Coordinates of C-alpha atoms in Angstrom, one line a residue:
H1 CA 0.0 0.0 0.0
V2 CA 2.8 2.4 0.9
Q3 CA 4.6 1.8 -2.5
R4 CA 1.3 2.3 -4.3
N5 CA 0.6 5.6 -2.4
V6 CA 4.1 6.9 -3.2
K7 CA 3.7 6.0 -6.8
N8 CA 0.3 7.7 -6.9
N9 CA 1.7 10.8 -5.3
H10 CA 4.5 11.0 -7.8
E11 CA 2.1 10.5 -10.7
R12 CA -0.2 13.2 -9.2
R13 CA 2.6 15.7 -8.9
R14 CA 3.8 15.0 -12.4
E15 CA 0.3 15.4 -13.8
M16 CA -0.2 18.6 -11.9
A17 CA 3.0 20.1 -13.2
E18 CA 2.1 19.2 -16.8
M19 CA -1.4 20.7 -16.4
E20 CA -0.1 23.9 -14.8
D21 CA 2.3 24.4 -17.7
E22 CA -0.7 24.1 -20.1
E23 CA -2.7 26.5 -17.9
E24 CA 0.1 29.1 -18.0
E25 CA 0.2 28.8 -21.8
E26 CA -3.5 29.4 -22.0
E27 CA -3.3 32.4 -19.7
E28 CA -0.6 33.9 -21.9
E29 CA -2.8 33.5 -25.0
V30 CA -5.7 35.1 -23.2
E31 CA -3.5 38.0 -22.1
E32 CA -2.3 38.5 -25.7
E33 CA -5.9 38.5 -26.9
E34 CA -6.9 41.0 -24.2
E35 CA -4.0 43.3 -25.2
E36 CA -5.2 43.3 -28.8
E37 CA -8.7 44.0 -27.8
G38 CA -7.5 46.8 -25.6
D39 CA -5.7 48.4 -28.5
I40 CA -8.8 48.3 -30.6
V41 CA -10.9 49.9 -27.8
K42 CA -8.2 52.6 -27.2
H43 CA -7.7 53.6 -30.8
G44 CA -11.0 52.6 -32.2
S45 CA -11.7 50.2 -35.0
D46 CA -10.9 52.9 -37.6
G47 CA -7.7 53.9 -35.9
S48 CA -9.0 57.0 -34.2
V49 CA -8.3 57.7 -30.6
G50 CA -11.4 57.6 -28.4
G51 CA -12.2 60.6 -26.1
A52 CA -13.4 60.6 -22.5
D53 CA -17.0 60.6 -23.7
T54 CA -16.5 57.2 -25.3
A55 CA -14.8 55.5 -22.3
D56 CA -16.7 52.6 -20.7
T57 CA -16.7 52.9 -16.9
T58 CA -19.0 50.0 -16.4
D59 CA -17.7 47.2 -14.1
T60 CA -17.1 44.3 -16.5
T61 CA -16.6 41.7 -13.9
N62 CA -19.0 38.9 -14.7
T63 CA -19.4 36.4 -11.9
T64 CA -21.7 34.3 -14.0
D65 CA -19.1 33.8 -16.8
T66 CA -19.4 30.1 -17.7
S67 CA -16.0 30.2 -19.5
S68 CA -14.2 30.3 -16.1
R69 CA -14.2 27.3 -13.8
R70 CA -16.8 27.8 -11.1
I71 CA -16.2 26.2 -7.7
L72 CA -19.0 26.0 -5.1
L73 CA -18.1 25.6 -1.5
I74 CA -21.0 24.6 0.7
D75 CA -20.9 26.1 4.2
R76 CA -22.9 24.3 6.9
V77 CA -22.9 27.4 9.1
G78 CA -26.6 26.9 10.0
S79 CA -26.1 23.3 11.2
N80 CA -25.4 21.9 14.6
V81 CA -22.9 19.3 13.3
R82 CA -20.2 18.9 10.8
R83 CA -19.5 22.6 10.3
A84 CA -16.2 23.7 8.9
S85 CA -14.1 26.8 9.4
V86 CA -11.8 26.4 6.5
W87 CA -13.8 27.9 3.6
N88 CA -12.5 31.4 3.6
A89 CA -8.9 30.2 3.8
L90 CA -9.5 27.6 1.1
R91 CA -11.2 30.2 -1.2
Q92 CA -8.2 32.6 -0.9
R93 CA -5.7 29.8 -1.7
L94 CA -7.7 28.6 -4.6
L95 CA -7.9 32.1 -6.1
T96 CA -4.1 32.6 -5.5
Q97 CA -3.1 29.3 -7.2
H98 CA -5.9 29.3 -9.8
P99 CA -6.8 33.0 -10.6
S100 CA -8.9 32.0 -13.6
C101 CA -11.4 30.2 -11.3
F102 CA -14.5 31.8 -9.7
V103 CA -14.9 30.5 -6.2
K104 CA -18.1 31.0 -4.2
I105 CA -19.0 30.1 -0.6
V106 CA -22.7 29.5 -0.1
S107 CA -25.0 29.0 2.9
L108 CA -27.8 27.1 1.4
H109 CA -30.2 27.5 4.4
K110 CA -30.2 31.3 3.6
M111 CA -31.1 30.8 -0.1
E112 CA -34.3 30.3 -2.0
V113 CA -34.7 27.0 -3.8
C114 CA -34.4 28.7 -7.2
E115 CA -31.1 30.3 -6.1
Q116 CA -29.8 26.9 -5.0
I117 CA -30.7 25.3 -8.3
K118 CA -29.0 28.0 -10.3
E119 CA -25.7 27.8 -8.3
F120 CA -25.5 24.0 -8.7
Q121 CA -26.4 24.2 -12.4
L122 CA -23.5 26.6 -13.0
A123 CA -21.0 24.9 -10.8
D124 CA -18.1 22.9 -12.3
I125 CA -16.9 21.6 -8.9
V126 CA -19.0 21.3 -5.8
V127 CA -17.3 20.9 -2.4
G128 CA -19.1 20.1 0.8
V129 CA -19.1 18.0 4.0
H130 CA -21.7 15.2 4.0
G131 CA -25.1 16.7 4.5
A132 CA -28.5 17.5 3.0
G133 CA -27.2 20.4 0.9
L134 CA -25.4 17.9 -1.4
A135 CA -28.8 16.6 -2.5
N136 CA -28.8 19.6 -4.8
I137 CA -26.3 17.7 -7.1
I138 CA -29.4 16.4 -8.9
F139 CA -29.4 19.9 -10.6
C140 CA -25.8 19.7 -11.7
R141 CA -24.8 19.2 -15.4
P142 CA -24.3 15.5 -16.3
Q143 CA -20.8 14.7 -17.5
K144 CA -19.7 18.2 -16.6
T145 CA -19.9 18.8 -12.8
K146 CA -17.6 17.1 -10.3
I147 CA -18.6 16.5 -6.7
L148 CA -16.1 16.4 -3.8
E149 CA -17.7 15.1 -0.7
I150 CA -15.9 15.5 2.7
V151 CA -16.6 12.3 4.5
T152 CA -16.1 11.7 8.3
I153 CA -14.4 8.7 9.7
N154 CA -17.5 7.0 11.1
P155 CA -20.4 7.9 8.9
P156 CA -23.7 6.0 9.2
Q157 CA -25.0 3.5 6.7
V158 CA -26.1 6.4 4.4
R159 CA -22.4 7.2 3.7
H160 CA -22.7 6.0 0.1
L161 CA -25.8 8.1 -0.5
F162 CA -24.2 10.9 -2.5
W163 CA -22.0 8.4 -4.5
H164 CA -25.2 6.7 -5.6
L165 CA -26.9 10.0 -6.3
A166 CA -24.0 11.4 -8.3
T167 CA -23.7 8.2 -10.3
S168 CA -27.5 8.3 -11.0
V169 CA -27.4 11.8 -12.4
G170 CA -24.1 11.4 -14.3
V171 CA -21.7 13.6 -12.4
Q172 CA -18.2 12.5 -11.2
Y173 CA -18.0 11.8 -7.5
V174 CA -14.7 12.2 -5.4
P175 CA -14.6 11.3 -1.7
F176 CA -12.3 13.2 0.7
H177 CA -11.9 11.4 4.0
I178 CA -11.2 13.1 7.3
M179 CA -10.6 11.9 10.8
S180 CA -13.4 13.9 12.5
S181 CA -16.5 12.2 13.9
W182 CA -19.9 12.2 12.3
N183 CA -21.4 14.0 15.3
D184 CA -18.6 16.6 15.8
A185 CA -19.9 20.2 15.9
V186 CA -16.9 21.3 13.8
V187 CA -14.9 19.0 11.7
D188 CA -11.1 19.2 11.3
I189 CA -10.1 19.5 7.6
D190 CA -6.5 19.6 6.3
V191 CA -6.7 22.6 4.0
H192 CA -3.4 21.8 2.3
R193 CA -4.5 18.3 1.4
L194 CA -7.9 19.5 0.3
L195 CA -6.3 22.2 -1.8
E196 CA -4.0 19.6 -3.5
M197 CA -6.9 17.4 -4.4
L198 CA -8.9 20.3 -5.8
S199 CA -5.9 21.5 -7.8
V200 CA -5.8 18.1 -9.5
M201 CA -9.5 18.3 -10.3
I202 CA -9.2 21.8 -11.6
C203 CA -6.2 20.9 -13.9
R204 CA -8.1 17.8 -15.2
E205 CA -11.1 20.1 -15.9
H206 CA -8.7 22.4 -17.8
M207 CA -7.4 19.5 -19.9
E208 CA -10.9 18.3 -20.7
R209 CA -11.9 21.7 -21.9
R210 CA -8.8 21.9 -24.1
R211 CA -9.7 18.6 -25.7
E212 CA -13.2 19.8 -26.4
R213 CA -12.0 22.8 -28.4

C-alpha cells in the first residue's frame, strides 16, 4: 500500500506540473488577446483615438461567466454538526493558485430554492461536508460537474448516499476522507491536502476543456 501511495503521489505531482504548464500557456494566450482588444478599444476600429465621452466605466466583472471554472463551497454554518471553518482560507488559496477560477461560498439555508438550483447548475466543482445540501447535485450538469464530498471517519449507513446519487445523475464523485467524527460540531479539515486534491481536479477540468476545443 505504501509503495502504491508513493507511486500515486509521484504521478499526481507530475500530472499537476504538466497541467499547470498548459494552464500558463492558455493564460498567456488570453493576455495577448486582451491586449489586442485593448488596442482596438483605445484607438477605435478605424484607428482614431477615443475621447473621454467614449470611455466605458461599467464594471465588466462577470461572476456568471461560464468560461471560467466555477467552484462552489458549501458552508454548513446553520447546522449543529459537521460545520467547517476552512472555507475562507480555502477560497483565498484557490484564487491565488488558480486565478482564472470563480470560487463562491454559499450557505444554502439562507437561499431560495431557485437560487440553490442556479448555483448547482452553473458549478463545475461542488465541495461540501456530507449533509442534506449535497442533495442539490441532482441539478448539476451531467458529465460536466464534479462533486467532492468530505466524509467523516465514522459515517452511518447512508455514507454511500451521494455516491449513488452522483452516479445516477451522471456527475463525477470524489470522496475526501477526514478523521473527524460524524457528530462533531466542527470537523477538522486539512486545508493543504484538500487544496492539493482540488488542484488536481481543476487541472483535469482544464485539460478536458482543451480537448473539447
